[in-house]
Coordinates of C-alpha atoms in Angstrom, one line a residue:
X1 CA 11.4 -2.7 24.7
X2 CA 8.3 -1.8 26.7
X3 CA 8.2 1.5 24.8
X4 CA 8.3 -0.3 21.5
X5 CA 5.6 -2.7 22.6
X6 CA 3.4 0.2 23.8
X7 CA 3.9 1.8 20.3
X8 CA 3.0 -1.4 18.5
X9 CA -0.2 -1.7 20.7
X10 CA -1.1 1.9 20.0
X11 CA -0.8 1.4 16.2
X12 CA -2.8 -1.8 16.4
X13 CA -5.6 0.1 18.3
X14 CA -5.6 2.8 15.6
X15 CA -5.7 0.1 12.9
X16 CA -8.4 -1.9 14.6
X17 CA -10.7 1.2 14.8
X18 CA -10.0 2.5 11.3
X19 CA -12.9 4.0 9.3
X20 CA -12.2 1.6 6.4
X21 CA -12.8 -1.5 8.6
X22 CA -11.4 -3.6 11.3
X23 CA -9.1 -6.5 12.0
X24 CA -11.0 -9.4 13.6
X25 CA -9.1 -12.2 15.3
X26 CA -10.0 -15.5 13.8
X27 CA -10.3 -18.9 15.5
X28 CA -7.0 -19.9 14.1
X29 CA -5.2 -16.9 15.6
X30 CA -4.6 -14.7 12.6
X31 CA -6.4 -11.4 12.1
X32 CA -8.6 -10.8 9.1
X33 CA -9.4 -7.4 7.7
X34 CA -13.2 -7.0 7.5
X35 CA -14.1 -3.8 5.6
X36 CA -16.9 -1.6 6.7
X37 CA -20.0 -1.5 4.4
X38 CA -20.1 1.1 1.6
X39 CA -20.9 4.0 1.4
X40 CA -18.8 5.0 4.4
X41 CA -20.4 6.8 7.4
X42 CA -19.9 9.6 7.7
X43 CA -19.8 10.3 4.0
X44 CA -16.6 11.3 2.2
X45 CA -16.1 15.0 2.3
X46 CA -14.8 16.1 -1.1
X47 CA -13.8 19.7 -0.8
X48 CA -11.7 21.8 -3.1
X49 CA -8.4 20.4 -1.8
X50 CA -9.5 16.8 -2.3
X51 CA -10.8 17.6 -5.8
X52 CA -7.4 19.1 -6.7
X53 CA -5.6 16.0 -5.3
X54 CA -7.9 13.6 -7.2
X55 CA -7.4 15.7 -10.3
X56 CA -3.5 15.5 -9.9
X57 CA -3.7 11.8 -9.3
X58 CA -5.9 11.3 -12.4
X59 CA -3.5 13.4 -14.6
X60 CA -0.5 11.3 -13.2
X61 CA -2.3 8.1 -14.1
X62 CA -3.0 9.4 -17.5
X63 CA 0.6 10.3 -18.2
X64 CA 1.7 6.8 -16.9
X65 CA -0.9 5.1 -19.2
X66 CA 0.3 7.4 -22.2
X67 CA 3.9 6.6 -21.5
X68 CA 3.3 2.8 -22.1
X69 CA 2.4 3.6 -25.7
X70 CA 6.0 4.6 -26.3
X71 CA 7.3 1.3 -24.9
X72 CA 8.0 -1.6 -27.2
X73 CA 7.1 -4.1 -24.4
X74 CA 5.3 -2.6 -21.4
X75 CA 5.1 -6.0 -19.6
X76 CA 8.9 -6.1 -19.6
X77 CA 9.0 -2.6 -18.1
X78 CA 6.6 -3.5 -15.3
X79 CA 8.4 -6.8 -14.7
X80 CA 11.7 -4.8 -14.1
X81 CA 10.0 -2.7 -11.4
X82 CA 8.4 -5.8 -9.8
X83 CA 11.9 -7.3 -9.5
X84 CA 13.4 -4.1 -8.1
X85 CA 10.6 -3.9 -5.4
X86 CA 11.3 -7.4 -4.5
X87 CA 15.0 -6.5 -3.9
X88 CA 14.1 -3.4 -1.9
X89 CA 11.7 -5.5 0.2
X90 CA 14.3 -8.1 0.9
X91 CA 16.8 -5.3 1.9
X92 CA 14.2 -3.9 4.3
X93 CA 13.8 -7.3 5.8
X94 CA 17.6 -7.4 6.3
X95 CA 18.6 -10.0 3.8
X96 CA 20.5 -7.4 1.7
X97 CA 19.9 -9.0 -1.7
X98 CA 20.8 -7.2 -4.9
X99 CA 19.3 -7.6 -8.4
X100 CA 22.4 -9.6 -9.4
X101 CA 22.0 -11.8 -6.2
X102 CA 18.3 -12.5 -6.8
X103 CA 18.3 -12.9 -10.6
X104 CA 21.6 -13.9 -12.0

């Protein structure tokens, strides 16, 4: 158990000092994420590898956007995946719900 707690503390320390921002404990006890100001310091380094990855992501988004043109009702398509994600999340949490259980 101490090993697990140590790992959680280590992850929290990494998260707390992240380049994107920090978690600041509030008076009520919860932690709020406070993003660092933009532009980031040090500046983003966009090398050839990063450009290729960004280009691949852009093409994938374009294909996804184009595929919705072929759907009669894109909102229904998205709704189905939101429901599926809810079921998967509940299974991760240990409730083991299925699509039939959640939405008869």
